[in-house]
mmCIF file with all atom_site columns, C-alpha atoms in Angstrom:
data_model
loop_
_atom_site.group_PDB
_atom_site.id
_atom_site.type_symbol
_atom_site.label_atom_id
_atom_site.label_alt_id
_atom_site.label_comp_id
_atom_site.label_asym_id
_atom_site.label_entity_id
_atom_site.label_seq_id
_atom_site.pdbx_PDB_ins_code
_atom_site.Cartn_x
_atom_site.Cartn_y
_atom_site.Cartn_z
_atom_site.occupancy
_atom_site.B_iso_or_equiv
_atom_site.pdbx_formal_charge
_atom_site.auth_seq_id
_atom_site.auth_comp_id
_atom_site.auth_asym_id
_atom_site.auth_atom_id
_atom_site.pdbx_PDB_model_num
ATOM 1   C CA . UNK A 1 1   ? 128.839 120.032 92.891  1.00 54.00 ? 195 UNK A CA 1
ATOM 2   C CA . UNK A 1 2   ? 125.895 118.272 92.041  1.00 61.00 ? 196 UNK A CA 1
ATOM 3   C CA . UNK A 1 3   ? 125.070 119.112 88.644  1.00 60.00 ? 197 UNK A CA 1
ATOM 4   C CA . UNK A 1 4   ? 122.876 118.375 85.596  1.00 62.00 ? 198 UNK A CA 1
ATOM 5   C CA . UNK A 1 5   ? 122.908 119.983 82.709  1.00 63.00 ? 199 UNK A CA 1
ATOM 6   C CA . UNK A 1 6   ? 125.483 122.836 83.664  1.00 81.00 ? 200 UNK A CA 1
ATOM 7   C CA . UNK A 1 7   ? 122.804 123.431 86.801  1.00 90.00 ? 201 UNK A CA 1
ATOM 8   C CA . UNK A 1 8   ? 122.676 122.321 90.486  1.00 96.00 ? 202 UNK A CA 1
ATOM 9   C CA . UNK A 1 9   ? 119.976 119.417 91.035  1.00 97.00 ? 203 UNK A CA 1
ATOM 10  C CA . UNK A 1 10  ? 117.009 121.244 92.476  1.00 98.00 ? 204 UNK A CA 1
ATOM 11  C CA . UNK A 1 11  ? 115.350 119.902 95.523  1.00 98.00 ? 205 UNK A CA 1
ATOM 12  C CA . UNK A 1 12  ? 112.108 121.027 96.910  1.00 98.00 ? 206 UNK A CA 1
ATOM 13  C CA . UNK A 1 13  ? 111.821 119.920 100.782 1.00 98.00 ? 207 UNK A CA 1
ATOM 14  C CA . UNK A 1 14  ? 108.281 119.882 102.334 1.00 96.00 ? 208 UNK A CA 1
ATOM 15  C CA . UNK A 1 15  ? 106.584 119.557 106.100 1.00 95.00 ? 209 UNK A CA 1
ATOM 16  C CA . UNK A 1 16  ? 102.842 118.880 104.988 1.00 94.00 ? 210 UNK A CA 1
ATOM 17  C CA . UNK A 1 17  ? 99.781  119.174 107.214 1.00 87.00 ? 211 UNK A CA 1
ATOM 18  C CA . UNK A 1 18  ? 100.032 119.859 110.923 1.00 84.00 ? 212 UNK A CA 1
ATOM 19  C CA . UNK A 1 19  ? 103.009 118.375 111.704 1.00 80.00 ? 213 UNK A CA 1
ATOM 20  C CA . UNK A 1 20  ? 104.927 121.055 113.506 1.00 83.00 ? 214 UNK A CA 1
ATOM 21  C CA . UNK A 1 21  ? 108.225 119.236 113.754 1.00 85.00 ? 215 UNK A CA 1
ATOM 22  C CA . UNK A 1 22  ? 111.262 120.481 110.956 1.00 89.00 ? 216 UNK A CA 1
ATOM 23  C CA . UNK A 1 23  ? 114.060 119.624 112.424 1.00 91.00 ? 217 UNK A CA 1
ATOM 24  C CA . UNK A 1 24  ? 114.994 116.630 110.202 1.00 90.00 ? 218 UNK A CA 1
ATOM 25  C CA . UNK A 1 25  ? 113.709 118.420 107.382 1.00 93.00 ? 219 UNK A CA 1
ATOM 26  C CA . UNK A 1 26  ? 115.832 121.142 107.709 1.00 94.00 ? 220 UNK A CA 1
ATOM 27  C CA . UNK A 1 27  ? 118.917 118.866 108.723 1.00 95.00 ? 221 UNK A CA 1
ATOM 28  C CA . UNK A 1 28  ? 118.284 116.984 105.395 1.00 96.00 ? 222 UNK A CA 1
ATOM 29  C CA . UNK A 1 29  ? 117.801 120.296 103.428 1.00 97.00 ? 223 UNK A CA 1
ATOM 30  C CA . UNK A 1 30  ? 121.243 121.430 105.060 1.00 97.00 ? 224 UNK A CA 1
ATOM 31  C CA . UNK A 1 31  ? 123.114 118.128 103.710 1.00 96.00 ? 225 UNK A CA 1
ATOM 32  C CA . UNK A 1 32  ? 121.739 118.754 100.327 1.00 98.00 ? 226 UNK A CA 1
ATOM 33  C CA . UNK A 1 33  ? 122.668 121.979 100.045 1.00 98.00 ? 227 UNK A CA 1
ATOM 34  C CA . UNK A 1 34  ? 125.573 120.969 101.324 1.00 97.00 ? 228 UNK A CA 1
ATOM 35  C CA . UNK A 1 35  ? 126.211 118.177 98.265  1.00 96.00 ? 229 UNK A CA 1
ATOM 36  C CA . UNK A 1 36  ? 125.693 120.651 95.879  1.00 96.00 ? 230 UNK A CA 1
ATOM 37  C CA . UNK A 1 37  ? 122.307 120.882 95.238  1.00 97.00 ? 231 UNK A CA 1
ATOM 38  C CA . UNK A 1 38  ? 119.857 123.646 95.036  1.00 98.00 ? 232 UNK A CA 1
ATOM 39  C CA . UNK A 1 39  ? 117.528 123.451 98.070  1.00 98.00 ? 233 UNK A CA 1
ATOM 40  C CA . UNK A 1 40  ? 113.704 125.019 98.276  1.00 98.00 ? 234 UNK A CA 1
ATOM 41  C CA . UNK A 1 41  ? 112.648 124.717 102.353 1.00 96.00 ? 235 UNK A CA 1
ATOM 42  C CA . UNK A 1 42  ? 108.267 125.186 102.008 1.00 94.00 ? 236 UNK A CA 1
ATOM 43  C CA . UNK A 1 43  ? 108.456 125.363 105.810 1.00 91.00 ? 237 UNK A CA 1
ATOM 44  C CA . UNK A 1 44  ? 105.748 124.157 108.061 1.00 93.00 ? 238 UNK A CA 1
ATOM 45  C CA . UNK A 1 45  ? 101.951 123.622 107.284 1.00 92.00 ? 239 UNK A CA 1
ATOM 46  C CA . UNK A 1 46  ? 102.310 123.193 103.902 1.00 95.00 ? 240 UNK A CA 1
ATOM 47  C CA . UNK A 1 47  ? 98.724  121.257 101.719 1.00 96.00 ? 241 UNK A CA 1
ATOM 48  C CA . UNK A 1 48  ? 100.126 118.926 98.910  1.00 98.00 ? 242 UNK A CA 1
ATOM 49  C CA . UNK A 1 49  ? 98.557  122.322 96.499  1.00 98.00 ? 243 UNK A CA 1
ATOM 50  C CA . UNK A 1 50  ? 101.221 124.011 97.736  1.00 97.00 ? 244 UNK A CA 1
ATOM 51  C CA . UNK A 1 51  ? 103.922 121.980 97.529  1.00 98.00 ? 245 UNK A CA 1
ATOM 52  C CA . UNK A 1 52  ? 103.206 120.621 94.031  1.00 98.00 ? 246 UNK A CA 1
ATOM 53  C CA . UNK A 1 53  ? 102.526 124.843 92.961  1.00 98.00 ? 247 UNK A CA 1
ATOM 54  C CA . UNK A 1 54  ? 106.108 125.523 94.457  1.00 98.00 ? 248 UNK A CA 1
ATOM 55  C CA . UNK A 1 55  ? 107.465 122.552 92.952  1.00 98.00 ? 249 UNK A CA 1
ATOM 56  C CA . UNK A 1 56  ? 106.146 123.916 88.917  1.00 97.00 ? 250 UNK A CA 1
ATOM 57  C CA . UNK A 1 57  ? 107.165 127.035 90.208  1.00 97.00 ? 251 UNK A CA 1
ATOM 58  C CA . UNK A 1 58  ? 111.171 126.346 91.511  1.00 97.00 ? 252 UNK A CA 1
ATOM 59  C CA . UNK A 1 59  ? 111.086 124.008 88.316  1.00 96.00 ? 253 UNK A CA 1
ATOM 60  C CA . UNK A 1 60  ? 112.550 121.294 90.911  1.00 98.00 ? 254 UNK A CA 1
ATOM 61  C CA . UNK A 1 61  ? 114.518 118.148 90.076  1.00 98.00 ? 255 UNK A CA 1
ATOM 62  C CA . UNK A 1 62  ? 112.924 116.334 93.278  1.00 98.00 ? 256 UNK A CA 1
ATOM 63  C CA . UNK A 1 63  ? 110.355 116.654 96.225  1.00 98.00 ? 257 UNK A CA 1
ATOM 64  C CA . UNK A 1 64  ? 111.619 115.862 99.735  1.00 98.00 ? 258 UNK A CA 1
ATOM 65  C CA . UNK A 1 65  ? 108.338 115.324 102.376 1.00 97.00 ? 259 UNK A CA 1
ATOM 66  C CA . UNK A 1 66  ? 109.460 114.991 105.516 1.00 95.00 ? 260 UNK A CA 1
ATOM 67  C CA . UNK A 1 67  ? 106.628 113.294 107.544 1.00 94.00 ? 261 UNK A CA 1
ATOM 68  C CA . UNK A 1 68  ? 106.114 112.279 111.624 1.00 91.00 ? 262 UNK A CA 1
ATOM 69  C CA . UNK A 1 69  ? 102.420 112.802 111.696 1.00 90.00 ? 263 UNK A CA 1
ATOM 70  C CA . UNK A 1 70  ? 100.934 109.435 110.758 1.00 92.00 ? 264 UNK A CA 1
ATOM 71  C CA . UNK A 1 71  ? 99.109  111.018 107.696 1.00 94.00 ? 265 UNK A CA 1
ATOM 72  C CA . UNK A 1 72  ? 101.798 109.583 104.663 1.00 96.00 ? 266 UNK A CA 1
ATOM 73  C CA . UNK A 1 73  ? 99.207  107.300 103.074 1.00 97.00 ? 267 UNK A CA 1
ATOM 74  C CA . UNK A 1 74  ? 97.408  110.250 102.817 1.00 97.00 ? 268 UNK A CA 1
ATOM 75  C CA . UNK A 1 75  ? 99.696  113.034 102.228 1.00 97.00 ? 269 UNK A CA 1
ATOM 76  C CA . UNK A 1 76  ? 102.008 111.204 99.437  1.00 98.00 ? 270 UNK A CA 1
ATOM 77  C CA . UNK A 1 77  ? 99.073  109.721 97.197  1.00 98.00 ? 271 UNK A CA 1
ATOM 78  C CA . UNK A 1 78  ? 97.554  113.421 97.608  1.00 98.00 ? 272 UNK A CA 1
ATOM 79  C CA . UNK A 1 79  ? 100.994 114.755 96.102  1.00 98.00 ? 273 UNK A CA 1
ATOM 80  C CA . UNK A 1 80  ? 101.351 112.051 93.504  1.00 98.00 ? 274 UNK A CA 1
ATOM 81  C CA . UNK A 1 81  ? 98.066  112.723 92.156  1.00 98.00 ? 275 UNK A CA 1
ATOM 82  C CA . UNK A 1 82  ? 98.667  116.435 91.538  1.00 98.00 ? 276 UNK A CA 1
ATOM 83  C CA . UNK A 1 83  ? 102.057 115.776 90.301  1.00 98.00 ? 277 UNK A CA 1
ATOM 84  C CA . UNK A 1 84  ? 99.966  113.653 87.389  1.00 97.00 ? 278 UNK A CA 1
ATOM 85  C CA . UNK A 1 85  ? 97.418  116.153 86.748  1.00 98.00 ? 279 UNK A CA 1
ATOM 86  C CA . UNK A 1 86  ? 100.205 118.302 86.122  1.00 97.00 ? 280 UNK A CA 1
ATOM 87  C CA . UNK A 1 87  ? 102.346 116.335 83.859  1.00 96.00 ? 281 UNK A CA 1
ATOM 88  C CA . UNK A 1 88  ? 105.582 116.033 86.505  1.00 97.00 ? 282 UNK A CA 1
ATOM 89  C CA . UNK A 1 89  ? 106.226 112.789 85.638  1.00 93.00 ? 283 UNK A CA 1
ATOM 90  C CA . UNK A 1 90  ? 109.716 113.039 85.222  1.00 95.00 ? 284 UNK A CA 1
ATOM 91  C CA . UNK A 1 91  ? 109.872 114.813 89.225  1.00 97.00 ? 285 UNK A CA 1
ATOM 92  C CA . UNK A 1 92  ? 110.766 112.110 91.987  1.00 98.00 ? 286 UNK A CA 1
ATOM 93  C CA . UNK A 1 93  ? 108.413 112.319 95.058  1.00 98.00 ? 287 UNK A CA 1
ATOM 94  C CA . UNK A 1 94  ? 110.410 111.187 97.577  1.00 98.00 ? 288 UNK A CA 1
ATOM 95  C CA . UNK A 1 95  ? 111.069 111.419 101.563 1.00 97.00 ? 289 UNK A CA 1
ATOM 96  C CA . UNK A 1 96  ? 110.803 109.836 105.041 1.00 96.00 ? 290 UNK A CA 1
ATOM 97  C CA . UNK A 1 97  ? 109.990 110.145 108.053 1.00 94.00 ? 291 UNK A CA 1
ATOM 98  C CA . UNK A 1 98  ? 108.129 107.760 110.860 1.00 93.00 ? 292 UNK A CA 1
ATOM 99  C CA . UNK A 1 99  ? 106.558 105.359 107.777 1.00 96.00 ? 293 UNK A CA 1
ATOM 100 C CA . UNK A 1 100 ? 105.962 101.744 108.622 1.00 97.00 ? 294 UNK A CA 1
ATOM 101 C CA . UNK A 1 101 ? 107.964 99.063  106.005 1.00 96.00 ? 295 UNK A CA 1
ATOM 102 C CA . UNK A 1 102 ? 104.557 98.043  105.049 1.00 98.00 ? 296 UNK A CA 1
ATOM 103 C CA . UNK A 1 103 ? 103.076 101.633 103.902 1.00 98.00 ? 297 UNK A CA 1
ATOM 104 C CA . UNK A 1 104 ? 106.636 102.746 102.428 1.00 97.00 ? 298 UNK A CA 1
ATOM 105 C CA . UNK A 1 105 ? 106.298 99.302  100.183 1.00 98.00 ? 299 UNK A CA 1
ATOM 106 C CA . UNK A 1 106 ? 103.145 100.488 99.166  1.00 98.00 ? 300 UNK A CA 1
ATOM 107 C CA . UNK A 1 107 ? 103.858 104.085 98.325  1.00 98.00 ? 301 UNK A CA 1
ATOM 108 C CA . UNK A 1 108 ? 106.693 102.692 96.347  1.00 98.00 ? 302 UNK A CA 1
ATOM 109 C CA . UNK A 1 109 ? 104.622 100.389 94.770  1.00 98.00 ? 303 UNK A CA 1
ATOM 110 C CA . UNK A 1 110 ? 102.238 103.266 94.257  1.00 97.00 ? 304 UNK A CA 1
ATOM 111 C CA . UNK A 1 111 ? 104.807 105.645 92.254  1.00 97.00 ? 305 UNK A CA 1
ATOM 112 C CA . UNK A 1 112 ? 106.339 107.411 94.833  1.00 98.00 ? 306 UNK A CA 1
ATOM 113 C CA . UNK A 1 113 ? 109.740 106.895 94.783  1.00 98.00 ? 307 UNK A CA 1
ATOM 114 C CA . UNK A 1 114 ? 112.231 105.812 98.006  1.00 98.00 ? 308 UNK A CA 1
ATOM 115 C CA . UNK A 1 115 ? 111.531 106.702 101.370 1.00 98.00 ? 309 UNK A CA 1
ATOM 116 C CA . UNK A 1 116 ? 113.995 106.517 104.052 1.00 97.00 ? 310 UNK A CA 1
ATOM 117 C CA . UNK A 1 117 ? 113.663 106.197 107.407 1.00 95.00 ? 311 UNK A CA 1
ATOM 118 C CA . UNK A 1 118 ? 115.186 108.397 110.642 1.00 93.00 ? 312 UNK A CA 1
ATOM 119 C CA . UNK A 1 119 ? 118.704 107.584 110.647 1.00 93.00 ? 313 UNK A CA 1
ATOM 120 C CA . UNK A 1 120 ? 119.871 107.322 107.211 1.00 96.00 ? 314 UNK A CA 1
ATOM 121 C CA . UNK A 1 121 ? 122.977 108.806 106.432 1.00 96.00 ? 315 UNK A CA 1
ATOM 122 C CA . UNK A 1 122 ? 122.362 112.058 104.829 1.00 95.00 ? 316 UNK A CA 1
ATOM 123 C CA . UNK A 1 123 ? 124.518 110.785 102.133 1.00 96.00 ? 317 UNK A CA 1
ATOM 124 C CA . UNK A 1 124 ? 122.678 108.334 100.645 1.00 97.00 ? 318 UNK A CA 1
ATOM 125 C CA . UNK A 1 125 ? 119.817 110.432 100.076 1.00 98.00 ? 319 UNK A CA 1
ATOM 126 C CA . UNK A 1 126 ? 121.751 112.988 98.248  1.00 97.00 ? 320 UNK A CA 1
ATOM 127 C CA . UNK A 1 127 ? 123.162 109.820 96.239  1.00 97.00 ? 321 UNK A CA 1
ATOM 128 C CA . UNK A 1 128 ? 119.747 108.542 95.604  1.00 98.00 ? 322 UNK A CA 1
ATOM 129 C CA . UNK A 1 129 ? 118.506 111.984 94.580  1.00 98.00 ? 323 UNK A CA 1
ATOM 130 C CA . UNK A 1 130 ? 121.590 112.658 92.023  1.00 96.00 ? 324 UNK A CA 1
ATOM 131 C CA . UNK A 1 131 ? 121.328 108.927 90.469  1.00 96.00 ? 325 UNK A CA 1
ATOM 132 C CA . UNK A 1 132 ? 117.309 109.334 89.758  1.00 97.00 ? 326 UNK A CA 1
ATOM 133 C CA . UNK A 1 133 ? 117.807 112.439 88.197  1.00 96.00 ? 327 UNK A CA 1
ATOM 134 C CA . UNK A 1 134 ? 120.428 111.709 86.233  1.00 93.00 ? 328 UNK A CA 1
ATOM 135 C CA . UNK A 1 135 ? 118.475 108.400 85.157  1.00 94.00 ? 329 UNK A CA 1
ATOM 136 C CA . UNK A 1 136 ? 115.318 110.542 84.579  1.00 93.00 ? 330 UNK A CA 1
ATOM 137 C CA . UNK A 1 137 ? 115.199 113.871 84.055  1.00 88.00 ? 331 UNK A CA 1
ATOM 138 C CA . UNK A 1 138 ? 114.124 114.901 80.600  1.00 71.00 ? 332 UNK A CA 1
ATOM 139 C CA . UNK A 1 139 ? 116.266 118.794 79.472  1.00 64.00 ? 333 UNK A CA 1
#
C-alpha cells in the first residue's frame, strides 16, 4: 500500500474541457488504485475551477490531467495558477496525454510537474507520484 502518514496517497484524476475521451484516464486511475493509492475520477468536462475546488476539497496528494485535445498550454497554466491563488503549493500537477516534447519542457519548466506520454508503464507513474509526495508533502 501506498502510504504517507498512516494514509493512502490521494490522487485526483481529471479530463478538462471538451475532450470526451477517458479511457486512459480511467486506465491510469485503475493502476493507481490499484498501487495503493486513493483515487478521485472528476469525469469528463471538467474547467480547471473544478478540478482545483475538488482537489481542496478530497485534500489530494496529486492532480492527474489526462489531456488529447490540443488545449494543455492552456489547460495546465490555467490549473497552476489556481493551485497558487490557493496556496497548494505542496500538490503536484501532473499528467499526460498527446503533449509535444517541446510544450511538456515548458510546462515543466513552468511548475507543473512530469508529464508522460501514451504508453508509459502505469508503473512509473504511480512511482513518480509516491516519490514526489514523499519528497514534498508537508503533514
Amino acid at each position: 500500500m501506498t502510504t504517507v502518514m498512516n494514509r493512502p496517497i490521494r490522487v485526483l484524476v481529471a479530463k478538462v474541457g471538451l475532450d470526451g475521451h477517458d479511457r486512459g484516464a480511467k486506465i491510469i486511475a485503475t493502476a493507481l488504485r490499484d498501487a495503493g493509492m486513493e483515487v478521485i475520477y472528476t469525469g469528463l468536462r471538467q474547467t480547471p475551477e473544478m478540478v482545483v475546488n475538488a482537489a481542496l476539497q478530497e485534500d489530494v496528494d496529486a492532480i492527474g490531467v489526462s489531456i488529447l485535445s490540443g488545449a494543455h498550454m492552456t489547460v495546465f497554466p490555467s490549473i497552476l495558477a489556481l493551485m497558487k491563488e490557493k496556496q497548494m503549493e505542496d500538490v503536484l500537477l501532473t499528467g499526460g496525454g498527446i503533449i509535444p516534447d517541446d510544450d511538456m519542457q515548458a510546462l515543466q519548466q513552468s511548475g507543473v510537474g512530469k508529464l508522460f506520454a501514451p504508453g508509459t508503464p502505469v508503473s512509473e507513474i504511480a512511482q513518480y507520484i509516491q516519490e514526489w509526495t514523499i519528497e514534498h508533502r508537508k503533514f
